[in-house]
Coordinates of C-alpha atoms and ligand atoms in Angstrom, one line a residue:
M482 CA -41.8 6.4 -43.7
A483 CA -41.5 10.2 -43.9
Q484 CA -38.7 11.7 -41.9
N485 CA -41.0 14.2 -40.0
N486 CA -42.6 12.2 -37.4
L487 CA -43.4 15.2 -35.2
F488 CA -46.9 15.8 -36.6
S489 CA -47.7 12.1 -37.0
A490 CA -50.8 10.7 -34.8
D491 CA -48.3 9.2 -32.3
P492 CA -44.8 10.9 -32.6
L493 CA -43.7 8.9 -29.5
S494 CA -44.5 5.5 -30.9
L495 CA -41.2 3.7 -30.8
E496 CA -42.1 2.0 -34.1
S497 CA -42.6 5.5 -35.6
I498 CA -39.4 6.8 -34.3
R499 CA -37.5 3.9 -35.4
G500 CA -39.1 4.2 -38.8
V501 CA -37.5 7.7 -39.1
L502 CA -34.1 6.2 -38.2
I503 CA -34.5 3.6 -40.8
R504 CA -35.5 6.1 -43.4
L505 CA -32.4 8.1 -42.6
E506 CA -30.3 5.2 -43.5
E507 CA -31.1 5.9 -47.2
T508 CA -30.3 9.6 -46.9
I509 CA -26.9 8.8 -45.3
I510 CA -26.0 6.0 -47.7
F511 CA -26.8 8.0 -50.9
S512 CA -25.1 11.2 -49.6
L513 CA -22.0 9.2 -48.9
I514 CA -22.2 7.8 -52.5
E515 CA -22.3 11.2 -53.7
R516 CA -19.3 12.3 -51.6
A517 CA -17.3 9.3 -52.7
Q518 CA -17.1 10.8 -56.2
F519 CA -14.7 13.3 -55.2
A520 CA -11.2 13.2 -53.7
L521 CA -10.5 13.9 -50.0
N522 CA -9.4 17.5 -50.9
P523 CA -7.7 18.0 -47.4
T524 CA -7.5 21.8 -47.9
I525 CA -11.1 22.3 -47.4
Y526 CA -11.1 21.0 -43.8
Q527 CA -8.1 22.9 -42.6
K528 CA -9.1 26.1 -40.6
G529 CA -7.6 29.2 -42.0
A530 CA -6.3 27.5 -45.1
I531 CA -8.3 29.7 -47.6
A532 CA -6.9 33.2 -47.9
Q533 CA -10.1 34.5 -49.5
L534 CA -12.1 33.5 -46.5
K535 CA -9.6 35.2 -44.1
E536 CA -10.1 38.4 -46.3
L537 CA -13.7 38.0 -45.5
G538 CA -12.9 37.8 -41.7
F539 CA -13.9 34.1 -41.6
D540 CA -11.0 32.1 -39.9
G541 CA -12.6 28.6 -40.0
S542 CA -12.3 26.0 -42.8
W543 CA -13.9 25.9 -46.2
L544 CA -16.4 23.3 -44.9
E545 CA -17.1 25.5 -41.8
W546 CA -17.9 28.4 -44.0
F547 CA -20.3 26.3 -46.1
L548 CA -22.0 25.2 -42.9
A549 CA -22.2 28.8 -41.6
E550 CA -23.7 30.1 -44.8
I551 CA -26.2 27.3 -45.4
E552 CA -27.2 27.0 -41.8
S553 CA -27.7 30.8 -41.7
F554 CA -30.1 30.7 -44.5
H555 CA -31.9 27.6 -42.9
A556 CA -32.2 29.3 -39.5
K557 CA -33.9 32.3 -41.3
A558 CA -36.3 29.6 -42.7
R559 CA -36.9 28.5 -39.1
R560 CA -35.3 25.0 -39.6
Y561 CA -33.8 25.1 -36.1
T562 CA -37.0 25.9 -34.4
S563 CA -37.8 22.1 -34.9
P564 CA -36.9 19.9 -32.1
D565 CA -35.3 17.4 -34.3
E566 CA -32.9 19.7 -36.1
Y567 CA -29.6 20.9 -34.6
P568 CA -27.0 23.4 -36.3
F569 CA -23.3 23.0 -36.4
T570 CA -22.9 26.8 -36.3
S571 CA -23.4 28.9 -33.4
N572 CA -24.8 32.6 -33.3
L573 CA -27.5 31.9 -36.2
P574 CA -29.9 34.7 -37.2
P575 CA -33.5 34.5 -35.9
P576 CA -36.2 32.9 -38.0
L577 CA -38.1 35.2 -40.4
L578 CA -41.4 33.1 -39.5
P579 CA -42.8 32.1 -36.2
P580 CA -42.0 28.6 -35.2
L581 CA -44.7 25.8 -36.1
N582 CA -46.6 24.7 -33.3
F583 CA -44.6 21.4 -32.5
P584 CA -46.1 19.0 -29.9
P585 CA -44.4 19.3 -26.6
I586 CA -42.5 16.0 -26.6
L587 CA -38.9 16.4 -25.4
H588 CA -38.0 17.7 -21.9
P589 CA -36.0 20.9 -22.1
N590 CA -32.3 20.0 -22.5
T591 CA -29.0 21.2 -23.8
V592 CA -27.8 18.3 -25.7
N593 CA -26.0 19.0 -29.0
V594 CA -23.2 16.6 -30.1
N595 CA -22.6 18.1 -33.4
P596 CA -18.8 19.1 -32.7
T597 CA -18.2 15.3 -32.2
I598 CA -20.0 14.5 -35.4
L599 CA -18.0 16.9 -37.4
N600 CA -14.8 15.6 -35.9
F601 CA -15.3 11.9 -36.5
Y602 CA -16.8 12.6 -40.0
I603 CA -13.6 14.6 -41.0
H604 CA -11.0 12.4 -39.4
F605 CA -12.4 8.9 -39.7
I606 CA -15.2 8.7 -42.4
L607 CA -14.0 11.2 -45.0
P608 CA -10.5 9.4 -45.7
R609 CA -12.2 6.1 -46.2
I610 CA -15.1 7.0 -48.1
T611 CA -13.0 9.1 -50.6
A612 CA -10.0 6.7 -50.7
S613 CA -11.0 5.2 -54.3
A614 CA -11.3 8.7 -55.9
T615 CA -8.2 10.1 -54.0
Q616 CA -6.1 7.1 -55.3
A617 CA -7.4 7.7 -58.9
L618 CA -6.4 11.3 -58.5
A619 CA -2.9 10.5 -57.3
A620 CA -2.4 8.2 -60.2
K621 CA -3.5 10.9 -62.6
R622 CA -1.2 13.4 -60.9
R623 CA 1.7 11.0 -61.1
A624 CA 1.0 10.4 -64.8
E625 CA 1.2 14.2 -65.3
G626 CA 4.6 14.1 -63.5
V627 CA 3.6 15.4 -60.1
K628 CA 5.3 13.4 -57.3
G629 CA 4.8 13.4 -53.6
A630 CA 2.4 15.6 -51.8
G631 CA 1.0 17.3 -54.8
E632 CA -0.4 13.9 -55.9
W633 CA -2.9 13.9 -53.2
E634 CA -4.0 17.4 -52.9
D635 CA -7.3 18.0 -54.5
D636 CA -9.4 17.5 -57.8
G637 CA -10.8 21.1 -57.4
N638 CA -14.4 20.1 -56.5
W639 CA -14.3 22.2 -53.3
G640 CA -17.8 23.4 -53.8
S641 CA -19.4 20.1 -54.7
A642 CA -17.5 18.2 -52.0
A643 CA -18.5 20.7 -49.2
T644 CA -22.1 20.8 -50.5
V645 CA -22.4 17.0 -50.0
D646 CA -20.5 17.2 -46.7
V647 CA -23.1 19.4 -45.3
S648 CA -25.9 17.1 -46.4
V649 CA -24.1 14.1 -44.8
L650 CA -23.5 16.0 -41.7
Q651 CA -27.2 17.2 -41.4
A652 CA -28.5 13.7 -41.9
I653 CA -26.1 12.1 -39.4
S654 CA -27.0 14.9 -36.8
K655 CA -30.7 14.4 -37.2
R656 CA -30.2 10.6 -36.8
V657 CA -28.1 11.0 -33.7
H658 CA -30.1 13.5 -31.9
Y659 CA -33.3 11.5 -32.5
G660 CA -32.0 9.5 -29.7
K661 CA -33.8 12.1 -27.5
F662 CA -37.1 10.9 -28.9
V663 CA -36.1 7.3 -28.3
S664 CA -35.1 8.2 -24.7
E665 CA -38.3 10.0 -24.1
T666 CA -40.5 7.3 -25.4
K667 CA -38.7 4.6 -23.4
F668 CA -38.7 6.8 -20.2
R669 CA -42.6 7.5 -20.5
A670 CA -43.2 3.7 -21.0
H671 CA -41.7 3.0 -17.6
P672 CA -40.6 6.1 -15.6
S673 CA -40.1 4.2 -12.3
A674 CA -37.4 2.1 -14.1
F675 CA -35.4 5.1 -15.0
I676 CA -36.0 7.6 -12.1
P677 CA -33.8 6.0 -9.4
H678 CA -31.0 5.7 -11.9
I679 CA -31.4 9.4 -13.0
Q680 CA -31.5 10.4 -9.4
S681 CA -28.3 8.4 -8.7
Q682 CA -26.7 9.6 -11.9
N683 CA -26.1 5.9 -12.7
R684 CA -25.4 6.2 -16.4
D685 CA -24.4 2.5 -16.8
A686 CA -27.8 1.4 -15.5
L687 CA -29.6 3.9 -17.8
G688 CA -27.3 2.6 -20.7
D689 CA -28.5 -1.0 -20.0
L690 CA -32.2 0.1 -19.9
I691 CA -32.0 1.8 -23.4
T692 CA -29.8 -0.7 -25.2
K693 CA -31.4 -3.2 -27.5
P694 CA -28.6 -5.4 -28.9
E695 CA -31.1 -7.3 -31.2
V696 CA -32.2 -4.0 -32.8
E697 CA -28.6 -3.0 -33.3
R698 CA -27.7 -6.4 -34.9
A699 CA -30.7 -6.2 -37.3
L700 CA -29.7 -2.6 -38.2
L701 CA -26.1 -3.4 -39.1
R702 CA -27.3 -6.5 -41.2
R703 CA -29.8 -4.3 -42.9
L704 CA -27.4 -1.6 -43.5
R705 CA -24.8 -3.7 -45.3
K706 CA -27.4 -5.0 -47.7
K707 CA -28.6 -1.5 -48.4
A708 CA -25.1 -0.1 -48.9
S709 CA -24.2 -3.2 -51.1
L710 CA -27.3 -2.9 -53.2
Y711 CA -27.5 1.0 -53.5
G712 CA -23.8 1.2 -53.9
Q713 CA -23.2 -1.3 -56.8
E714 CA -22.1 0.0 -60.1
M715 CA -24.6 -0.5 -62.8
G716 CA -23.8 -0.5 -66.6
P717 CA -25.9 1.4 -69.1
D718 CA -28.2 -1.5 -69.5
G719 CA -29.1 -1.2 -65.7
E720 CA -27.3 -4.4 -64.8
P721 CA -24.6 -4.7 -62.2
V722 CA -21.3 -4.3 -63.6
S723 CA -19.1 -7.5 -63.1
G724 CA -15.8 -6.4 -62.1
L725 CA -13.5 -6.8 -59.0
G726 CA -14.0 -6.7 -55.3
N727 CA -16.7 -7.2 -52.9
G728 CA -18.0 -3.8 -51.8
N729 CA -14.9 -2.1 -50.5
G730 CA -15.1 0.5 -53.3
N731 CA -11.6 0.0 -54.7
G732 CA -11.7 -3.1 -56.8
V733 CA -9.8 -5.3 -54.4
G734 CA -11.6 -8.1 -52.6
A735 CA -11.7 -8.8 -48.9
N736 CA -8.6 -10.8 -49.1
G737 CA -6.7 -8.1 -50.5
H738 CA -6.4 -9.5 -54.0
E739 CA -8.5 -8.8 -57.1
E740 CA -11.4 -11.1 -57.4
G741 CA -13.1 -11.3 -60.8
G742 CA -16.8 -11.4 -61.2
K743 CA -17.6 -10.2 -57.8
G744 CA -19.2 -6.8 -59.0
K745 CA -18.0 -3.3 -58.4
W746 CA -19.2 -0.7 -55.9
K747 CA -19.3 3.2 -55.7
I748 CA -18.8 3.0 -52.0
D749 CA -16.8 1.3 -49.3
V750 CA -19.6 -0.9 -47.9
D751 CA -17.6 -1.8 -44.8
C752 CA -16.9 2.0 -44.1
V753 CA -20.7 2.4 -44.0
V754 CA -21.2 -0.3 -41.6
E755 CA -18.4 0.9 -39.5
L756 CA -19.8 4.4 -39.6
Y757 CA -22.8 3.2 -37.8
E758 CA -21.3 0.5 -35.6
S759 CA -18.4 2.7 -34.2
W760 CA -19.8 6.0 -34.4
I761 CA -23.5 6.7 -35.1
I762 CA -24.9 4.0 -32.7
P763 CA -22.7 4.6 -29.8
L764 CA -23.2 8.4 -30.3
T765 CA -27.0 8.0 -30.4
K766 CA -26.8 6.2 -27.1
E767 CA -24.5 9.0 -25.6
V768 CA -27.3 11.3 -26.5
E769 CA -29.9 8.9 -25.1
V770 CA -28.1 8.5 -21.8
S771 CA -24.7 7.2 -21.5
G772 CA -22.4 10.1 -22.4
P773 CA -21.4 13.3 -20.7
V774 CA -24.2 15.4 -22.1
D775 CA -27.1 13.0 -22.2
Y776 CA -30.6 13.5 -22.4
L777 CA -32.1 11.2 -19.7
I778 CA -29.8 12.6 -16.9
Q779 CA -31.5 16.0 -17.4
R780 CA -35.0 14.4 -17.8
L781 CA -36.1 15.4 -14.1
D782 CA -34.5 18.8 -14.1
G783 CA -37.2 21.4 -13.1
L784 CA -39.7 18.8 -11.8
S785 CA -41.2 19.1 -8.4
E786 CA -41.1 16.2 -5.8
K787 CA -44.9 15.6 -6.6
E788 CA -44.3 15.5 -10.3
I789 CA -41.5 12.9 -9.9
Q790 CA -43.6 10.9 -7.4
D791 CA -46.5 10.9 -9.9
L792 CA -44.2 9.7 -12.6
M793 CA -43.0 7.0 -10.2
D794 CA -46.6 5.9 -9.5
Q795 CA -47.5 5.6 -13.2
P796 CA -47.9 2.0 -14.2
A797 CA -45.4 0.7 -16.9
K798 CA -47.0 0.7 -20.4
K799 CA -47.0 -2.6 -22.4
Ligands
ISJ1269 C1 -32.5 3.8 -31.0 C2 -32.7 2.8 -30.1 O1 -31.9 2.8 -28.9 C3 -30.6 2.3 -29.0 C4 -29.8 2.7 -30.0 C5 -29.9 2.1 -31.3 C6 -29.3 2.8 -32.5 O2 -28.6 3.9 -32.3 O3 -29.5 2.2 -33.6 C7 -30.5 0.9 -31.4 C8 -31.0 0.3 -30.4 C9 -30.8 0.7 -29.0 O4 -29.5 0.0 -28.6 C10 -33.7 1.9 -30.3 O5 -34.0 1.3 -29.3 O6 -34.4 1.8 -31.4

């Protein structure tokens, strides 16, 4: 399934939209595997911590500078004229080329939850995903005679780490904001089920309409399998490395003790599952409807009484 569903024969097919979400699972898992190679490097996430950036007049963090520079180039290449791409940086330059002729799918809206995505990625995901590399760095530093805070500082891979961070953030952003397409397709399938709750601003009822627990359960089962398969260490012969642990990335089994013969992983599989269960799925549903800046609550904005009535009279699609 390609990730660009917008020009497919039926861009509002729920199956096609879900296919994009499933395909983004690989993008996110492999990007996290790449990031797990490097230590946390906390300095690159601290605003104003890099003197050379302040000399440039940039008072954000190293990562925010990477986002600003990369997204500036992508904006000139018209990336953000696409309705499924959302920048983390504001005040980007205009595109060099005219926008592509995207089909008019989404209702005009102002939903952009990237500040929340950036926050949970830095404070909850990064420390866990980089734990193994950070612990190895601290051990190396102690062996060099460094004790205390200096053990944990950084492995110097500021550019590589931030480059991968941007890839992870862009993939998570696309995945979460795709919730708008999910909402639109569910709304168009049965407008009269949604409209009374939109008019009464009943977010709970709208949340119940869009939530599919069986889809979420299947996703988390699939995700654990993918992260465990893709994240397993392989030897030069391409066979899984028999080592310690059960996919939490640091060689210690679920019971906190070393377990021989269980294989070894490049990534904390539990963290990948928690990323979706605790952050990506709930935020996708906030974008769909239940949050403070949701898509469906704005769905009737600008429509006339007649347009709303026509939607109410529309028979539900099977
Ligand atoms: C995305 C959908 O809507 C909701 C959000 C889901 C998610 O973020 O994975 C999965 C099922 C639904 O609860 C969907 O129905 O596929």
